[in-house]
Short mmCIF file of C-alpha atoms and ligand atoms in Angstrom, two decimals:
data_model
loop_
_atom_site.label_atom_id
_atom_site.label_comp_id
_atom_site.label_asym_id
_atom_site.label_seq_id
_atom_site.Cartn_x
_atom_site.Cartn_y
_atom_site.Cartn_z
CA UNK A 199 12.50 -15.54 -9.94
CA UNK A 200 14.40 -14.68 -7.18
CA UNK A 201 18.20 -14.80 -7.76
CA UNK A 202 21.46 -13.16 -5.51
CA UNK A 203 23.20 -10.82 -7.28
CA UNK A 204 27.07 -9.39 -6.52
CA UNK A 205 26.51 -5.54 -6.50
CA UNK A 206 23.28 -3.54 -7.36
CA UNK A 207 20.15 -5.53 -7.36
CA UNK A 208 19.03 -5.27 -11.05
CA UNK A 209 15.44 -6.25 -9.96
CA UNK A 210 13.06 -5.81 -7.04
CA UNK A 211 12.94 -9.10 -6.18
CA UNK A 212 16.88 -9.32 -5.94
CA UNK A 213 16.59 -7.40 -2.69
CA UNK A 214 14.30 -9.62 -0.68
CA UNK A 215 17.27 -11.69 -0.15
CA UNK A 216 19.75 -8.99 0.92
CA UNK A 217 16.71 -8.02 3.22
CA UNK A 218 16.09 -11.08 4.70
CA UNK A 219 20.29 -11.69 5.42
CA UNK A 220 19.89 -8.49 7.59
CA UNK A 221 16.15 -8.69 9.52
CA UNK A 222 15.90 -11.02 12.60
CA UNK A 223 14.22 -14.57 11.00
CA UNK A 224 10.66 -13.58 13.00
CA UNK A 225 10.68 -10.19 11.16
CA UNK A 226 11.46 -11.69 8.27
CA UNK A 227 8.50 -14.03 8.34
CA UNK A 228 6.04 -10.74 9.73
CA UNK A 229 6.58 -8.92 6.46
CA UNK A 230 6.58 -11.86 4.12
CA UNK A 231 3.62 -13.92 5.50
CA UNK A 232 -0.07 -14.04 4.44
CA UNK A 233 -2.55 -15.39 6.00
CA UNK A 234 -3.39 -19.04 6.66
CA UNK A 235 -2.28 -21.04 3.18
CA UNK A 236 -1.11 -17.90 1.67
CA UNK A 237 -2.77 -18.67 -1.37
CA UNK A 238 -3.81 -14.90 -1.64
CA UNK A 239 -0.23 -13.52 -1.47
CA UNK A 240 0.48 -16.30 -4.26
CA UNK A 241 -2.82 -15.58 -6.26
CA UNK A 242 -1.77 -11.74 -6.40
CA UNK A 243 1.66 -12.96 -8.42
CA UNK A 244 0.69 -15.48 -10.19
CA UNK A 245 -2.44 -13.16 -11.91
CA UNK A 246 0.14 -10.72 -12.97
CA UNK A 247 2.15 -13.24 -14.42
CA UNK A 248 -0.94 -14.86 -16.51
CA UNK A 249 -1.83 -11.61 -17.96
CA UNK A 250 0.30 -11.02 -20.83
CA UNK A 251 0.64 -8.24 -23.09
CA UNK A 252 0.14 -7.40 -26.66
CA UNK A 253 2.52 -4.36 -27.43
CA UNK A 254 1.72 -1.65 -30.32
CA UNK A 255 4.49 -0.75 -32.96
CA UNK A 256 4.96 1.95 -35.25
CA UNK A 257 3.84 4.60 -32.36
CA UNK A 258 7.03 6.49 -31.65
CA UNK A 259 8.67 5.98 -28.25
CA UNK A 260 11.31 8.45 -28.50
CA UNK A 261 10.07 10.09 -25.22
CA UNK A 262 8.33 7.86 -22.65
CA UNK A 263 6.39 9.64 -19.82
CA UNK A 264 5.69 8.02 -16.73
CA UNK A 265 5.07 11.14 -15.74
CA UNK A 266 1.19 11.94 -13.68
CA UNK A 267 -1.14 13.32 -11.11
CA UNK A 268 -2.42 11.20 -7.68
CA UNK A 269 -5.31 12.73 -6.04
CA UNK A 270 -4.27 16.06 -7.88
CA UNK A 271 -0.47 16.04 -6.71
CA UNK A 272 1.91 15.61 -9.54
CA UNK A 273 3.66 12.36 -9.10
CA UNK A 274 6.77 11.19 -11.40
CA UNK A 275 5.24 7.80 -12.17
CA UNK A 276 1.86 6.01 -11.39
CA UNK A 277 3.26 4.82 -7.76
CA UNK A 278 3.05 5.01 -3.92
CA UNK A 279 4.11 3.17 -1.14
CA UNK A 280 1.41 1.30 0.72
CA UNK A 281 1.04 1.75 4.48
CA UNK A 282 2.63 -0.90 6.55
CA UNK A 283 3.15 -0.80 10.20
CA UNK A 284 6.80 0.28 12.15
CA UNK A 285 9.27 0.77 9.48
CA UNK A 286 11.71 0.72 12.41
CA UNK A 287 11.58 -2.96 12.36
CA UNK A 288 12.86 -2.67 9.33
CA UNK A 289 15.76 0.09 9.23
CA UNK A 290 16.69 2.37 12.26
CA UNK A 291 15.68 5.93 10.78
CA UNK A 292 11.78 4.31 10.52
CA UNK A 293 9.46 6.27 8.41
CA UNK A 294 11.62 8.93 7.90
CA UNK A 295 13.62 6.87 5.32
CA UNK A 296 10.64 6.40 4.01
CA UNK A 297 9.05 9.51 3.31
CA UNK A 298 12.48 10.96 1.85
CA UNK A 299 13.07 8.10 -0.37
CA UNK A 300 9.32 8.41 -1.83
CA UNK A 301 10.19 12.47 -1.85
CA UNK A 302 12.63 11.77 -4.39
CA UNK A 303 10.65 9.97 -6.43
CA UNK A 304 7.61 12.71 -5.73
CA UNK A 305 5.41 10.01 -5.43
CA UNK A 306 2.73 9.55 -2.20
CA UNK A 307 3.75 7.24 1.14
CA UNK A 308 0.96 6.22 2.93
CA UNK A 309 1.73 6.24 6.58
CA UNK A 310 0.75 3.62 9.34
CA UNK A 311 -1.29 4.66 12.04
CA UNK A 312 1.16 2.38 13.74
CA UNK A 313 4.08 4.38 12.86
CA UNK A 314 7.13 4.19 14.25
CA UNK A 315 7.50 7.44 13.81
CA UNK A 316 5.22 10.37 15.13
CA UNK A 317 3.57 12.25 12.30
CA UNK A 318 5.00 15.56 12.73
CA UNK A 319 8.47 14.55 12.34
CA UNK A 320 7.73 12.31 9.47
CA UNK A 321 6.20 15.44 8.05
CA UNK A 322 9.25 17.25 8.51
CA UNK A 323 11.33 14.96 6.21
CA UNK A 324 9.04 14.67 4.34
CA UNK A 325 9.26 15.79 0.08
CA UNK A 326 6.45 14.35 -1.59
CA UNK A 327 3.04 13.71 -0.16
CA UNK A 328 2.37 11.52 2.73
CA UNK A 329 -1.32 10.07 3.46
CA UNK A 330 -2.23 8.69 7.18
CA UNK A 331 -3.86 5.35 6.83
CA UNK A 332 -6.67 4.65 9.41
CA UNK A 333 -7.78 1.56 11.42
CA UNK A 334 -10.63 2.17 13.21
CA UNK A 335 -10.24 2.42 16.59
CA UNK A 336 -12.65 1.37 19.57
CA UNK A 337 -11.09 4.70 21.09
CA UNK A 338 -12.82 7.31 18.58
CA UNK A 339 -11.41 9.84 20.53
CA UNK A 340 -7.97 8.84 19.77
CA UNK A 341 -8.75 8.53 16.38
CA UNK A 342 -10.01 11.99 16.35
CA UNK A 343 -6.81 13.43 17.51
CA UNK A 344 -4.59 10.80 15.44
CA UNK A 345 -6.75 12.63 12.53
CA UNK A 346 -6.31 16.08 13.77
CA UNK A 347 -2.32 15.90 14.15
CA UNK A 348 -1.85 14.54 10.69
CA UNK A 349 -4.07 17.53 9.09
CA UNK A 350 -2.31 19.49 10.88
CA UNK A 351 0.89 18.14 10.17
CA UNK A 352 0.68 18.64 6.75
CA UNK A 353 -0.74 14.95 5.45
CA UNK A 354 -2.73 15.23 2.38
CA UNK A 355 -5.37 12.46 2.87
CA UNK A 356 -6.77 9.83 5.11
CA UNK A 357 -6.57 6.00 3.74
CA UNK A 358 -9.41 4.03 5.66
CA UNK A 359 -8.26 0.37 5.84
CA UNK A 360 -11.38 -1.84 5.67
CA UNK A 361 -10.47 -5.63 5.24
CA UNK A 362 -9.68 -5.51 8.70
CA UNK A 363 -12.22 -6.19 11.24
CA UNK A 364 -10.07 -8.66 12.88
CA UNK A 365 -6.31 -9.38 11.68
CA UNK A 366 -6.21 -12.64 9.41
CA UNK A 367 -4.65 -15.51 10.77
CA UNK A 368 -1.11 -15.19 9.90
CA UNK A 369 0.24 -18.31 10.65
CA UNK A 370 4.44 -17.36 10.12
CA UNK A 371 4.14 -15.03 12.88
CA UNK A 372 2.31 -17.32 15.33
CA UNK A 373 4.89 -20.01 14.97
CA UNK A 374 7.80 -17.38 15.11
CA UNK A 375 6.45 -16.33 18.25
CA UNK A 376 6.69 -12.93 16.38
CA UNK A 377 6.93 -9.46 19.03
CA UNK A 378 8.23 -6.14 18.61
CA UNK A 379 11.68 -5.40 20.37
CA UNK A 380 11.61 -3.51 23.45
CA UNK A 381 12.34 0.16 21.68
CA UNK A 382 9.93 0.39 18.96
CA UNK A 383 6.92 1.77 19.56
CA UNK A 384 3.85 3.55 18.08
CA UNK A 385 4.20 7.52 19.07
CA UNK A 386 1.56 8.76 17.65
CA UNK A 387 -1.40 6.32 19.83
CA UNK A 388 -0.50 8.19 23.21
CA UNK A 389 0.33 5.10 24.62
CA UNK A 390 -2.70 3.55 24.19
CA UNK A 391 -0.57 0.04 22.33
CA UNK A 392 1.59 -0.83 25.55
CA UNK A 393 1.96 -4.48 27.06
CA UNK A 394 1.39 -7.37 25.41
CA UNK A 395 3.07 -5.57 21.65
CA UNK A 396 6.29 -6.69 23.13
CA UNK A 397 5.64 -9.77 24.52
CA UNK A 398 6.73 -13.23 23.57
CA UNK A 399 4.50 -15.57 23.70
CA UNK A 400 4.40 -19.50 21.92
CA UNK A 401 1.75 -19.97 19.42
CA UNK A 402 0.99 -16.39 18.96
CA UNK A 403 2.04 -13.40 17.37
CA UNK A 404 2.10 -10.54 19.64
CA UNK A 405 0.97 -7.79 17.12
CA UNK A 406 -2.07 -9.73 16.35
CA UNK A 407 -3.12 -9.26 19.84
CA UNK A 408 -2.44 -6.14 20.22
CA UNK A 409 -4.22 -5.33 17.11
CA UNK A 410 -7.06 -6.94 18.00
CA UNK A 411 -7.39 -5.25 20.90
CA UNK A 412 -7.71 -1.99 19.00
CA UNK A 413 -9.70 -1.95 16.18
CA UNK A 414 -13.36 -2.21 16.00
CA UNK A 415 -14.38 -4.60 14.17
CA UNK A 416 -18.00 -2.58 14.02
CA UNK A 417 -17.26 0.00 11.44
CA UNK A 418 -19.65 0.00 9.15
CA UNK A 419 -21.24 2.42 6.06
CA UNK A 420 -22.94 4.84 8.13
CA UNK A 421 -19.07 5.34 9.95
CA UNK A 422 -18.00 7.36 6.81
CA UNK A 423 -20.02 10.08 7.63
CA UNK A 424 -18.25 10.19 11.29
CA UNK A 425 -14.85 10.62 9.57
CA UNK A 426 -16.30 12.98 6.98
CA UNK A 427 -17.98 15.24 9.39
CA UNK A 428 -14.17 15.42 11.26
CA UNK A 429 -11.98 16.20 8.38
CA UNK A 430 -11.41 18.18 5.13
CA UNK A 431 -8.86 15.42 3.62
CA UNK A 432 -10.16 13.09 0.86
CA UNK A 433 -10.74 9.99 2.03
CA UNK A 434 -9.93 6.57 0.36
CA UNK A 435 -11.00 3.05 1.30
CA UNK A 436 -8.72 0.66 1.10
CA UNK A 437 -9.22 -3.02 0.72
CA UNK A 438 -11.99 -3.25 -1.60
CA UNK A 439 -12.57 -6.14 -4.13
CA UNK A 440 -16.51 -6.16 -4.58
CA UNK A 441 -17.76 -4.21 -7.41
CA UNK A 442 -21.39 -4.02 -5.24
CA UNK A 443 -19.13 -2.07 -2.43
CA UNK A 444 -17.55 0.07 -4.85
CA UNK A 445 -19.84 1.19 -6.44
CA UNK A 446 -21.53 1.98 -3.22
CA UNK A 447 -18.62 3.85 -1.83
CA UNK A 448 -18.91 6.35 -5.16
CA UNK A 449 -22.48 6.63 -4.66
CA UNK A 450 -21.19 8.19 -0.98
CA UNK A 451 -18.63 10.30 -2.50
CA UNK A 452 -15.29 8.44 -0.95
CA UNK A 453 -12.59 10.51 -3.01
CA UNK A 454 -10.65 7.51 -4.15
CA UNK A 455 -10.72 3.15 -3.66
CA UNK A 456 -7.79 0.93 -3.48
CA UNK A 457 -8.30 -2.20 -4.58
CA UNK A 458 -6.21 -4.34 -2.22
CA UNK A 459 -6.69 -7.63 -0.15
CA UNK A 460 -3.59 -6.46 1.79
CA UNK A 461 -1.02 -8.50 0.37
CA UNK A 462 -2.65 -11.50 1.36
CA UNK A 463 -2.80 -11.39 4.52
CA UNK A 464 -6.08 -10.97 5.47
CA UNK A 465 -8.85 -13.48 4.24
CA UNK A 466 -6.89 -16.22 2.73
CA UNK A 467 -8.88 -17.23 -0.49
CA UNK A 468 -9.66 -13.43 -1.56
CA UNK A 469 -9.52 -12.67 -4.98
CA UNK A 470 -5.70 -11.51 -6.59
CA UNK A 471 -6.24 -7.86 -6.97
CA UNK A 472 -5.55 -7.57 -10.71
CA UNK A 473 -8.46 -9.91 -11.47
CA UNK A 474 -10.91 -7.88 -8.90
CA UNK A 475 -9.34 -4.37 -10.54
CA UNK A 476 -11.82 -4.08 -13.73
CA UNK A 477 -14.99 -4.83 -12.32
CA UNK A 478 -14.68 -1.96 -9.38
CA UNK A 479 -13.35 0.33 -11.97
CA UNK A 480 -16.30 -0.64 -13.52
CA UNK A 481 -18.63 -0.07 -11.03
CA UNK A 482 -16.95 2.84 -10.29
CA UNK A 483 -17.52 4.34 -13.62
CA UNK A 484 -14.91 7.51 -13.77
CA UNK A 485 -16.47 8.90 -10.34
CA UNK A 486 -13.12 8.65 -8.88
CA UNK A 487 -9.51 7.00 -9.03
CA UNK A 488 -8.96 3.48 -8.44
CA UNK A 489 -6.06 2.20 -6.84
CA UNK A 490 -4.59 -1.24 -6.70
CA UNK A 491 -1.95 -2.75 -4.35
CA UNK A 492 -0.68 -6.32 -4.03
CA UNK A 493 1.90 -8.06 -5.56
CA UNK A 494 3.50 -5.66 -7.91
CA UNK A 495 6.99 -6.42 -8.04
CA UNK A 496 8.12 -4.92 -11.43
CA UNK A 497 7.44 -2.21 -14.70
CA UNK A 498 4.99 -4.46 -16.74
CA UNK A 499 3.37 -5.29 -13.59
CA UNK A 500 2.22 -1.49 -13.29
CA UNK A 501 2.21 -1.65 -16.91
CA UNK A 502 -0.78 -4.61 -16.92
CA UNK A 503 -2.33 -2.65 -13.30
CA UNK A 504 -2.60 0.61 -15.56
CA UNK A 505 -3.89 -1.08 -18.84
CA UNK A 506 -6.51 -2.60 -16.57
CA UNK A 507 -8.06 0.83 -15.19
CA UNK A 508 -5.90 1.16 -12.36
CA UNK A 509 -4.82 4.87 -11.98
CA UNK A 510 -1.73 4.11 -9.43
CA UNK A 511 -0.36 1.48 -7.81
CA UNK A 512 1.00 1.21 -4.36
CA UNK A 513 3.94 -1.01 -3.27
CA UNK A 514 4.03 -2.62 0.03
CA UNK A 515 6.85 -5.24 0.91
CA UNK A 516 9.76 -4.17 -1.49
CA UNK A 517 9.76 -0.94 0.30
CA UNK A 518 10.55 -3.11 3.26
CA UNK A 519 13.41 -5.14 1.73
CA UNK A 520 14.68 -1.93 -0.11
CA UNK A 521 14.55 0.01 3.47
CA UNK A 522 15.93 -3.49 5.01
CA UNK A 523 19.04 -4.07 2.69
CA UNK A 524 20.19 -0.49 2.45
CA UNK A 525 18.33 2.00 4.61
CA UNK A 526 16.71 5.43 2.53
CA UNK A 527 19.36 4.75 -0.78
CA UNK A 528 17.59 0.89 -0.63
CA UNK A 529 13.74 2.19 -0.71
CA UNK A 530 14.53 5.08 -3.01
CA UNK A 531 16.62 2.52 -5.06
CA UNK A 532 13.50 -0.06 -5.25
CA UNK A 533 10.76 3.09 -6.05
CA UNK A 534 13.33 3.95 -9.01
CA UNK A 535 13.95 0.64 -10.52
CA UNK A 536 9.87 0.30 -10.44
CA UNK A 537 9.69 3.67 -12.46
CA UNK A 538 12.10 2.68 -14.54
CA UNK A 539 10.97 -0.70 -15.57
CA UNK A 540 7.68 1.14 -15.90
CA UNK A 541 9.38 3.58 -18.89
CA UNK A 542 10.81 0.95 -20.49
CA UNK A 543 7.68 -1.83 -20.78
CA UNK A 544 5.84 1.60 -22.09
CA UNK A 545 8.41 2.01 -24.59
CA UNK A 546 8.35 -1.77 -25.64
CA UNK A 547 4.65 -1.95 -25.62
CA UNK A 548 4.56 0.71 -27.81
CA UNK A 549 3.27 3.62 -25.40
CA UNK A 550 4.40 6.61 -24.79
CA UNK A 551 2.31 7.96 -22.62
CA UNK A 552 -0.14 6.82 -19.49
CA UNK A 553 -2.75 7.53 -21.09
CA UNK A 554 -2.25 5.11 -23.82
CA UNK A 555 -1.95 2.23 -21.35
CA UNK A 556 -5.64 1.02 -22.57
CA UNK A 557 -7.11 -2.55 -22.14
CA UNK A 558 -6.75 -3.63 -25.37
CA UNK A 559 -2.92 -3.46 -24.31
CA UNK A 560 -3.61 -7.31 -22.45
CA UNK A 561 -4.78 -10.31 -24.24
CA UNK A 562 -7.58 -12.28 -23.94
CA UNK A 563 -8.80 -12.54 -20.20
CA UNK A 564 -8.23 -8.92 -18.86
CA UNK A 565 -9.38 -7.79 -22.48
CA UNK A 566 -12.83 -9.38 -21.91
CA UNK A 567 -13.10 -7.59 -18.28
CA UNK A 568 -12.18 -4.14 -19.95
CA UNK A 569 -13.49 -1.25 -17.63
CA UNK A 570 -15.98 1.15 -19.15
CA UNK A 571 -14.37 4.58 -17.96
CA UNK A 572 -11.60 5.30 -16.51
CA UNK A 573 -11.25 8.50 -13.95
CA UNK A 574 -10.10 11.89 -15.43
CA UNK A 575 -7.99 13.64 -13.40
CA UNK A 576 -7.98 16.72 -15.04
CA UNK A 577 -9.90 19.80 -12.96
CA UNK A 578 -12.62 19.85 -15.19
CA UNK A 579 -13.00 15.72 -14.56
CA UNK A 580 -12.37 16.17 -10.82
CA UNK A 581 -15.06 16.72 -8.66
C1 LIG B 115 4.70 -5.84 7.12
C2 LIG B 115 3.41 -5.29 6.61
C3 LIG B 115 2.68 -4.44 7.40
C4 LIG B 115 1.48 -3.91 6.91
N1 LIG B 115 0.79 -3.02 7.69
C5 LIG B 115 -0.34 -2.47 7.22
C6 LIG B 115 -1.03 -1.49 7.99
O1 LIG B 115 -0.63 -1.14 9.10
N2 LIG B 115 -2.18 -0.98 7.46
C7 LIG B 115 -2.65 -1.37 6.23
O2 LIG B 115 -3.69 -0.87 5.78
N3 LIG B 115 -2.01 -2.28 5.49
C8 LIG B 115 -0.86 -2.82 5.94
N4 LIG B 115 -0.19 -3.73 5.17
C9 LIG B 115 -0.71 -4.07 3.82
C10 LIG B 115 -0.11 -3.13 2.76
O3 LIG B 115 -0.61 -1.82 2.88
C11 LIG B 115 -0.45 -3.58 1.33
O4 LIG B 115 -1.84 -3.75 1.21
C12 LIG B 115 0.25 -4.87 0.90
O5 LIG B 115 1.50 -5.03 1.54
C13 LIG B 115 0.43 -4.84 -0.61
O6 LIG B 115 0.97 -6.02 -1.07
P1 LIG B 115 2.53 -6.25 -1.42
O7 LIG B 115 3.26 -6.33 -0.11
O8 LIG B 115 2.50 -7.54 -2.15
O9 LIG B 115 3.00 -5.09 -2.29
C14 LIG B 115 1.01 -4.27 5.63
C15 LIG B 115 1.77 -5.12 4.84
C16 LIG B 115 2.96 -5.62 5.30
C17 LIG B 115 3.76 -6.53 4.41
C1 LIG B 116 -0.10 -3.79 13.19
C2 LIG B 116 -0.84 -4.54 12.08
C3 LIG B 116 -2.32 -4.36 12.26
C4 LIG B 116 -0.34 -4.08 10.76
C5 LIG B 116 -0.94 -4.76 9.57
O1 LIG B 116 -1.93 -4.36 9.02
C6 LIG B 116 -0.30 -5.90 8.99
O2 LIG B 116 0.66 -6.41 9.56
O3 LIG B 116 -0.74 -6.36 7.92
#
């Protein structure tokens, strides 16, 4: 429930208005939309609210700690921020506000390849860990170098986005005639996006053109051993929802999976991610962390992500209204009220640690889909 508040949004969802008040209406409609009926970006809320929980008592919850590792990097709560595309359309200092907001937090951002901001001064600002996330592009070469800079820059892993062969029909921007404004760009693809990302045209939406015209929609299995052979990074897949591709993606080693169907906006239909979650976790069987995005707006939303065999979750558009309404202080604001909702479900549902965030935590319906191991992050579980 969405509601305007006078002073400090008390919830999440109390800054998507105070975002959209501020962001051109096409913008507005770019980071909201799905793809064709939307009934993914609605299926993604409406299975976090069916799944209810069934809190413990008696298990002292003096001391709640949200406290954990992501891919080996201590993190102050179970959370990242997803990557979405030119933060500048959303507040002036871009990623930058980004990456310092998350720093606070010391939890990961996941970059955009189609930044706003090039990666090494995103790296300079940066306090926490920041991932590059990867389309692949019909220019390897540039995908090599895009690759090389952020090693070199100091990024800590490589996020392979593979629901997209083609962007999904996204129906908002084509009627808003959505385009990017005339100064923001994407530095770090050495001009190859140029023309037609900032022009208006009825019917269409300007980024789905341009997007199209760079990713290949050919990647396949046998591609992971391209981007293997080229880096030293872990690499994680993101947009997986079959437990048949998950499990194949452990069998070839991929260092972590995030279960995602990117907010909804790519094939309209696709499963909510909470309801995919246990079976890939399943599949996966503890041979490495599973991720889930999509839809999380709130503590016992992590709190139900976790329970279900989820070791993180990433956020995607409340970063946007947070970094919308009130710059840095807005997205840092957002990460915080997520962490702290998260303490306080845990200390409700009678956990005081992650680790006691267990399936049995949800009733009936995620109970009955409750994974079989969960991934230890500890080095002797790590690979
Ligand atoms: C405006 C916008 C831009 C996005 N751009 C990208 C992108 O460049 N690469 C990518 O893998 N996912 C992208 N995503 C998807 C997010 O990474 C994430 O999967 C999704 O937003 C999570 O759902 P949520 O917004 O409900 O939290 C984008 C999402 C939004 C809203
Ligand atoms: C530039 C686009 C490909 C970014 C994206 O993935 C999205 O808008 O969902």
């Amino acid at each position: 429930m969405t509601a305007t508040t006078v002073g400090r949004p008390l919830t999440i969802e109390e800054y998507a208005p105070l975002a959209r008040a501020r962001l051109p209406e096409a913008t507005w409609h770019y980071f909201e939309g799905g793809a064709g009926t939307e009934s993914t970006v609605e299926a993604n809320r409406a299975a976090f609210r069916r799944v209810r929980i069934r809190p413990r008592v008696l298990s002292d919850v003096s001391h709640c700690d949200t406290s954990t590792t992501i891919l080996g990097e201590p993190a102050s709560a179970p959370l990242g921020v997803a990557p979405m595309a030119y933060h500048e359309l959303a507040c002036e200092e871009g990623e930058v506000a980004t990456v310092r907001a998350a720093g606070e937090l010391r939890v990961p951002t996941v970059v955009g390849i189609f930044a706003s901001r090039s990666f090494e001064r995103i790296a300079e600002h940066a306090t926490g860990p920041v991932w590059l996330q990867l389309y692949w592009l019909h220019r390897r070469g540039v995908l090599e170098r895009v690759v090389r800079r952020a090693e070199d820059a100091g990024f800590r892993a490589l996020v392979l986005t593979v629901d997209t062969p083609r962007l999904g029909r996204r129906l908002r921007e084509a009627r808003h005639g959505f385009h990017l404004p005339p100064h923001i760009t994407a530095p770090n693809l050495d001009g190859e996006v140029t023309g037609f990302l900032h022009e208006h045209e009825d019917g269409s939406s300007a980024l789905s053109r341009h997007a199209d015209a760079f990713i290949d929609p050919s990647l396949n299995w046998s591609d992971l051993d391209w981007l293997r052979s080229r880096t030293r990074l872990p690499i994680v897949l993101k947009g997986v929802l079959s437990a048949a591709d998950a499990a194949r993606a452990a069998d070839l080693g991929v260092d972590a999976l995030i279960v995602s169907n990117h907010g909804g906006r790519q094939l309209d239909g696709a499963s909510a991610t909470l309801d995919a979650l246990p079976d890939v976790v399943r599949a996966v069987a503890g041979r490495c962390p599973v991720f889930l995005d999509g839809g999380v707006r709130g503590g016992t939303d992590v709190l139900k992500a976790l329970a279900a065999g989820a070791r993180a979750v990433f956020v995607g558009r409340p970063v946007l209204w947070g970094l919308a309404a009130a710059g840095e202080a807005g997205a840092r604001d957002v990460l915080t009220l997520l962490r702290d909702e998260l303490e306080d479900a845990m200390a409700l549902a009678g956990c005081p640690s992650l680790d006691s965030l267990t399936p049995d935590l949800l009733d009936r319906g995620a109970a009955a889909v409750a994974p079989a191991a969960s991934y230890d992050e500890s080095p002797e579980g790590r690979r």
